[in-house]
Short mmCIF file of C-alpha atoms in Angstrom, two decimals:
data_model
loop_
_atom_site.label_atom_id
_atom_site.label_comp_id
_atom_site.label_asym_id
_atom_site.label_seq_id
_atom_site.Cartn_x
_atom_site.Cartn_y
_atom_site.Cartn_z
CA UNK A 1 57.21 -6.35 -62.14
CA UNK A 2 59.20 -4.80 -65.37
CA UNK A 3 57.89 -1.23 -65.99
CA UNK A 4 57.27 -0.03 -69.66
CA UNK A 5 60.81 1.23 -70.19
CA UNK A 6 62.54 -0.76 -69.48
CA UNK A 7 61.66 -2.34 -72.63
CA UNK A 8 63.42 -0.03 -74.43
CA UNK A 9 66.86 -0.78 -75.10
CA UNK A 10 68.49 1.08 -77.54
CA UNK A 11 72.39 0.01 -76.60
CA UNK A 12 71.11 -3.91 -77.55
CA UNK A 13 68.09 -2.72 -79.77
CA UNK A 14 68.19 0.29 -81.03
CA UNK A 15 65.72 0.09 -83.85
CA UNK A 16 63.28 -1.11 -81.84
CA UNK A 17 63.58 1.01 -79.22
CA UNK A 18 61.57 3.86 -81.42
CA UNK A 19 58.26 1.93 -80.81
CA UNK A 20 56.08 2.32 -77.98
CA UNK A 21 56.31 -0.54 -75.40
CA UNK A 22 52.31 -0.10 -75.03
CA UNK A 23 51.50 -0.57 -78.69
CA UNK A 24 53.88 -3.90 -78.91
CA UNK A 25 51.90 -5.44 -75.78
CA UNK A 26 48.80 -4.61 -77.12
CA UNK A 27 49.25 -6.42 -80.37
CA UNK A 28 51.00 -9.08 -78.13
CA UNK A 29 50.98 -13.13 -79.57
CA UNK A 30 54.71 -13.91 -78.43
CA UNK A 31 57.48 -12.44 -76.70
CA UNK A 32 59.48 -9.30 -77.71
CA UNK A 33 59.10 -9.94 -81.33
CA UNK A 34 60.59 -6.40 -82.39
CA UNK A 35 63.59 -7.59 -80.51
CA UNK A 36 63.67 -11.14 -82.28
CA UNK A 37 63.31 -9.32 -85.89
CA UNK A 38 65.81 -6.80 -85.39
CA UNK A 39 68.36 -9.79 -84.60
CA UNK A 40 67.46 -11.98 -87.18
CA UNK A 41 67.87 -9.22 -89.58
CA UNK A 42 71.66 -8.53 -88.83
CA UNK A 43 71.98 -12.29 -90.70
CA UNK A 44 69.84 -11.23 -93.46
CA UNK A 45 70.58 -8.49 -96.28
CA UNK A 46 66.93 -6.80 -96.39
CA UNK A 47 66.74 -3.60 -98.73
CA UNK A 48 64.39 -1.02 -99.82
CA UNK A 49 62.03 -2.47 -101.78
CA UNK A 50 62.36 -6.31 -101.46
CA UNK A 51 58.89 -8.27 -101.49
CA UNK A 52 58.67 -9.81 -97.65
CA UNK A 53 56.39 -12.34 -96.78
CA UNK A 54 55.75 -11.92 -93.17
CA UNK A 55 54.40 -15.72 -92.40
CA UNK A 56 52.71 -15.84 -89.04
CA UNK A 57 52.51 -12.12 -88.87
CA UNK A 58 50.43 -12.48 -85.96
CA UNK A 59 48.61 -8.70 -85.25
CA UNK A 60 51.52 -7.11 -87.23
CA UNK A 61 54.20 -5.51 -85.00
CA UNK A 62 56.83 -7.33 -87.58
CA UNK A 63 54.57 -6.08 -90.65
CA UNK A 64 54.98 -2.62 -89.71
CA UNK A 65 58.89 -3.10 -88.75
CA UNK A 66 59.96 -4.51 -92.16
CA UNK A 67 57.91 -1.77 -94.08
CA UNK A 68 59.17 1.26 -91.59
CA UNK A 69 62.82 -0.17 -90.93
CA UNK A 70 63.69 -1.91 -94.79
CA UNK A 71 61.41 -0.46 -96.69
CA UNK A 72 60.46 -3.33 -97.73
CA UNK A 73 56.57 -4.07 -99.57
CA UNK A 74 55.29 -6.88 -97.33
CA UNK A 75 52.56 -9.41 -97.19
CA UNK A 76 51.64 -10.41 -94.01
CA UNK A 77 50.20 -13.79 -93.59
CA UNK A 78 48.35 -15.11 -90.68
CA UNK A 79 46.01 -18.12 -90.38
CA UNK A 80 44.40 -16.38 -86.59
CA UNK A 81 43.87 -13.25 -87.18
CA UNK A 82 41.67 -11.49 -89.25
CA UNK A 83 43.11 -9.39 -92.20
CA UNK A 84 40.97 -6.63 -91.54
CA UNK A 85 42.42 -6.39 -87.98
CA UNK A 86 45.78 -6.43 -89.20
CA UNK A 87 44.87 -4.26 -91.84
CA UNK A 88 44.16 -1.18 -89.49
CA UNK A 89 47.25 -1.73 -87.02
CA UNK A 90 48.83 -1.41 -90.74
CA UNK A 91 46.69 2.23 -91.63
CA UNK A 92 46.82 3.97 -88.11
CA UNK A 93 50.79 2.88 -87.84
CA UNK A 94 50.85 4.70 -91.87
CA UNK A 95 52.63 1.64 -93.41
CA UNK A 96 49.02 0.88 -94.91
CA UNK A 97 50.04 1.30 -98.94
CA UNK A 98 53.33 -0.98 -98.25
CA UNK A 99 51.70 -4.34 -95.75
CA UNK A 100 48.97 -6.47 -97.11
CA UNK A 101 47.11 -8.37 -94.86
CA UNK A 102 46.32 -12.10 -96.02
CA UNK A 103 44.66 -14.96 -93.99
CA UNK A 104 46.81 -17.72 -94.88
CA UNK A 105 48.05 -21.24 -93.54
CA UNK A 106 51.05 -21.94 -93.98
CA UNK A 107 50.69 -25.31 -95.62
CA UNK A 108 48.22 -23.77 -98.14
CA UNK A 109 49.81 -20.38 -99.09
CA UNK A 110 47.61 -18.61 -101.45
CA UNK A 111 50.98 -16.87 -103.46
CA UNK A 112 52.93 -17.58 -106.87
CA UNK A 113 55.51 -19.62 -106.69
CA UNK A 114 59.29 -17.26 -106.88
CA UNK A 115 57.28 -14.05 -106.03
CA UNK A 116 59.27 -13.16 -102.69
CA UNK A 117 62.77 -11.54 -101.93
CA UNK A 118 62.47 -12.72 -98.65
CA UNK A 119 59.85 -14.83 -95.96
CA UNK A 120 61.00 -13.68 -92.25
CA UNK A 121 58.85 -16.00 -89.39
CA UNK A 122 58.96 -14.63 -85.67
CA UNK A 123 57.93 -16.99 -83.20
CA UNK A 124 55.47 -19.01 -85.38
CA UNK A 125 57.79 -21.50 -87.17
CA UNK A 126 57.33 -24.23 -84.43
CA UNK A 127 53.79 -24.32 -84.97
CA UNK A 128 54.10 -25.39 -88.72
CA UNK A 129 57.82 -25.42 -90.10
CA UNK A 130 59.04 -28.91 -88.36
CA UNK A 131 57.98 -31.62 -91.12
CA UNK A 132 60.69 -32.76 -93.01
CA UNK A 133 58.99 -31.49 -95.98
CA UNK A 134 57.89 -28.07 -95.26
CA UNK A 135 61.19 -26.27 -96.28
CA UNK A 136 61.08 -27.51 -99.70
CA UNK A 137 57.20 -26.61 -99.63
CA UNK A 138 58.39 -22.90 -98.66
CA UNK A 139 61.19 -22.13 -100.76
CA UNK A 140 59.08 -22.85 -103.85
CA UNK A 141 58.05 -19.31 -103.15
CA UNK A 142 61.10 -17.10 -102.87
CA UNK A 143 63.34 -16.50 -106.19
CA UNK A 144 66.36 -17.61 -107.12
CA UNK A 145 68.84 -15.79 -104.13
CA UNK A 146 66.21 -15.53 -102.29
CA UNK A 147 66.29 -15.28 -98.18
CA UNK A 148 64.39 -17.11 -95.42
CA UNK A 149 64.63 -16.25 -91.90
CA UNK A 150 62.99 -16.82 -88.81
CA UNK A 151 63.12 -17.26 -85.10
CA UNK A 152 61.77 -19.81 -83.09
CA UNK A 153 61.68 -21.03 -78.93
CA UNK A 154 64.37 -23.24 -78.67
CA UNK A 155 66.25 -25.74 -76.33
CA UNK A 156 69.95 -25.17 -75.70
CA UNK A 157 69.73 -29.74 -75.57
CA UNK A 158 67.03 -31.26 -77.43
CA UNK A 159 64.45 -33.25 -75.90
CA UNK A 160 65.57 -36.80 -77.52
CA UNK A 161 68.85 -36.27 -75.76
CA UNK A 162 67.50 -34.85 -72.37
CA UNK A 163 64.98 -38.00 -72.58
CA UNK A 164 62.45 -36.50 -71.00
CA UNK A 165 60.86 -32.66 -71.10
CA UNK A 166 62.42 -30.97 -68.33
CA UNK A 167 59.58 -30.50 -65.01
CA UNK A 168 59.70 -27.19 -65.25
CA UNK A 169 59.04 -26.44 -68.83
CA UNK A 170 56.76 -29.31 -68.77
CA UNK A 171 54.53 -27.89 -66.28
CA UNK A 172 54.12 -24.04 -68.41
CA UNK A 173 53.73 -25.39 -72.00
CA UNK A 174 53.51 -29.36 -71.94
CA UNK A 175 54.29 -31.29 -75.16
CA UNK A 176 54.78 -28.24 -77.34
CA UNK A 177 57.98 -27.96 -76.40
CA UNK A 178 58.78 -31.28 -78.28
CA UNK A 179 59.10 -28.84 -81.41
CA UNK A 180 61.46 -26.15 -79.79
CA UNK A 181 64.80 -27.23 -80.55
CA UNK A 182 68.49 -26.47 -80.66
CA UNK A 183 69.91 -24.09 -83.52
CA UNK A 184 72.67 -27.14 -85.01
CA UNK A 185 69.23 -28.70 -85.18
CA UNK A 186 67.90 -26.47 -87.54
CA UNK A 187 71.00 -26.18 -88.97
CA UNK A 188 70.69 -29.70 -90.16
CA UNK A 189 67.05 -29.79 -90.99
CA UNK A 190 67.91 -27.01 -93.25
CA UNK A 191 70.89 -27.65 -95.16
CA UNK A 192 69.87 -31.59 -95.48
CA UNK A 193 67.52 -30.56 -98.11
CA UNK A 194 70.76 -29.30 -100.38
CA UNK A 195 67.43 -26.53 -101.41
CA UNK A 196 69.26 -23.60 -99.15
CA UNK A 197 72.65 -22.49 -97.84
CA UNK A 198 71.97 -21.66 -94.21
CA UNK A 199 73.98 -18.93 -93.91
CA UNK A 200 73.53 -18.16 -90.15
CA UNK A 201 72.09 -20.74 -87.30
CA UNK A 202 72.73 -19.63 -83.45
CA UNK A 203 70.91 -19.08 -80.47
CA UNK A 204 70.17 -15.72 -79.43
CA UNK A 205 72.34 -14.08 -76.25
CA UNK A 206 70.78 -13.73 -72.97
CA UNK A 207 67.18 -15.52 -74.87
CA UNK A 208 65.70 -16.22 -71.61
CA UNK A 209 66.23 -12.98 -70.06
CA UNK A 210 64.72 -11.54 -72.94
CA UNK A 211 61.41 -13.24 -72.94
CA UNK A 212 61.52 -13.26 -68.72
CA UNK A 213 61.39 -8.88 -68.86
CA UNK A 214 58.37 -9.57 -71.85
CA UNK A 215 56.22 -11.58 -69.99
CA UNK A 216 57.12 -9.55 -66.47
CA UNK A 217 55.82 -6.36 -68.45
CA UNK A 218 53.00 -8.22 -69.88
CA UNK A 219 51.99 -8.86 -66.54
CA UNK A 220 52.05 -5.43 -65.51
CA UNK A 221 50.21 -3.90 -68.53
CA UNK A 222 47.23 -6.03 -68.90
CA UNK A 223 44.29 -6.47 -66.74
CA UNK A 224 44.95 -10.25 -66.62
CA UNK A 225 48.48 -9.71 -67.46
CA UNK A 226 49.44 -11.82 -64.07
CA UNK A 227 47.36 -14.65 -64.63
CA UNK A 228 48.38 -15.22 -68.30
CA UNK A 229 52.28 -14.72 -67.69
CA UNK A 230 53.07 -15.82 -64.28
CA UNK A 231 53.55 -19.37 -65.33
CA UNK A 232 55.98 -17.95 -68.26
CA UNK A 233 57.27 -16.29 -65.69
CA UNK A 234 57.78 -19.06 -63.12
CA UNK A 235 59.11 -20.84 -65.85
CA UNK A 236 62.09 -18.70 -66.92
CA UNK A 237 63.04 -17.93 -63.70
CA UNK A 238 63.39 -21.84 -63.06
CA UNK A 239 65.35 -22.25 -66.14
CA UNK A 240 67.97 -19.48 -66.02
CA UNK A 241 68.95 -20.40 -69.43
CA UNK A 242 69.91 -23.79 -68.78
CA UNK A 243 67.35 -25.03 -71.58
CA UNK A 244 65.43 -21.94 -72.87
CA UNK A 245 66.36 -19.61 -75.53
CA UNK A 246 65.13 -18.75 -79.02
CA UNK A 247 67.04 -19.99 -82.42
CA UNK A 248 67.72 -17.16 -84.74
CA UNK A 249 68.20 -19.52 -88.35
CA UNK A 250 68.55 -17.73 -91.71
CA UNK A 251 69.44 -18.88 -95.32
CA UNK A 252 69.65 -18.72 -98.97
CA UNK A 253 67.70 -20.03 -101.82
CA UNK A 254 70.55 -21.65 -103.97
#
């Protein structure tokens, strides 16, 4: 099992490594998604005071890591979890008068249209962003310039090409995976549109091993932390990064 610190890592993650391992598995809904953010923002040009919508902020690890680490005002929107939850992760981690909690789904997004700087997405993009027609549904609300980034599970092959989801992958997540695919992928899906100029598309280093030390200290930290990673865990360890990684995809409003 992975002990506490070892998830933190400031030679690879150094922003990330001022938050407490503890507090980031508590308000766990994906893996290492301090680490995913703080990658994904080396492709994006976030500054003090830039609006950030947060969509599928989850319990609001990434809320409080835009506000704290860009100073940015953010709204974070999530269709699972309440706002008043979010809300006092937001208050007891002091970022309360910069992060606004919103229920939201993503197909139905309750905001003007051109009133963001920015929407960042960790590891919730797969669940709603895949349609041909949801990126030109999105960018309707950032401005003129404005950025879009997010991270997603991916496939180093996509599953058309493999013709079949791999046994092993198959067995810990089933068809889901059918929407975790490679970065060229989104690449495409992206600049198709002529709406955006992706400006960065790749696949995160060392993905697998990543998520792998997540779920082995998610195992360790919660009471049922065995039972709800081990298959994760048998998973990754099968792969190796043969298939598994995470897509880090950013772009620009044109």
């Amino acid at each position: 099992m992975t002990d506490l610190s070892d998830l933190i890592r400031p030679d690879r993650y150094p922003r990330s490594s001022g938050y407490d391992p503890a507090w980031l598995l508590d308000l766990d809904m994906g893996p290492n998604p301090l680490w995913l953010l703080e990658d994904l923002a080396r492709d994006l040009d976030l500054r003090p005071g830039m609006r950030i919508l947060d969509l599928g902020s989850g319990k609001g690890a990434t809320s409080v890591f835009l506000a704290r680490e860009y100073g940015a005002e953010v709204v974070a929107a999530d269709l699972w979890v309440a706002p008043e939850e979010a809300a006092a992760v937001f208050a007891q981690a002091g970022v309360g008068d910069r992060v606004r909690a919103v229920r939201a789904e993503a197909h139905a997004l309750p905001f003007e249209e051109e009133s963001f700087d920015a929407i960042v997405s960790v590891d919730a993009f797969e669940y709603f962003g895949t349609a041909d027609g949801y990126l030109p549904y999105l960018v309707r609300f950032l401005r003129p310039g404005g950025q879009l980034g997010m991270a997603t599970p991916a496939m180093t092959r996509e599953v058309r090409d493999l013709g079949a989801i791999p046994p092993h992958i198959k067995k810990a997540v089933g068809w889901e995976v059918i929407a975790w695919h490679t970065a060229q992928w989104w690449r495409f899906h992206w600049a198709i549109t002529e709406l955006v100029e992706v400006t960065s598309a790749r696949l995160q280093p060392d993905a697998w091993r990543d998520w792998l030390l997540w779920a082995r200290a998610g195992a360790a930290h919660h009471p049922d932390g065995l039972s709800r990673n081990q298959p994760v865990i048998d998973m990754l360890t099968a792969d190796g990064g043969a298939f598994l990684s995470f897509a880090l995809v950013t772009a620009r409003k044109k």
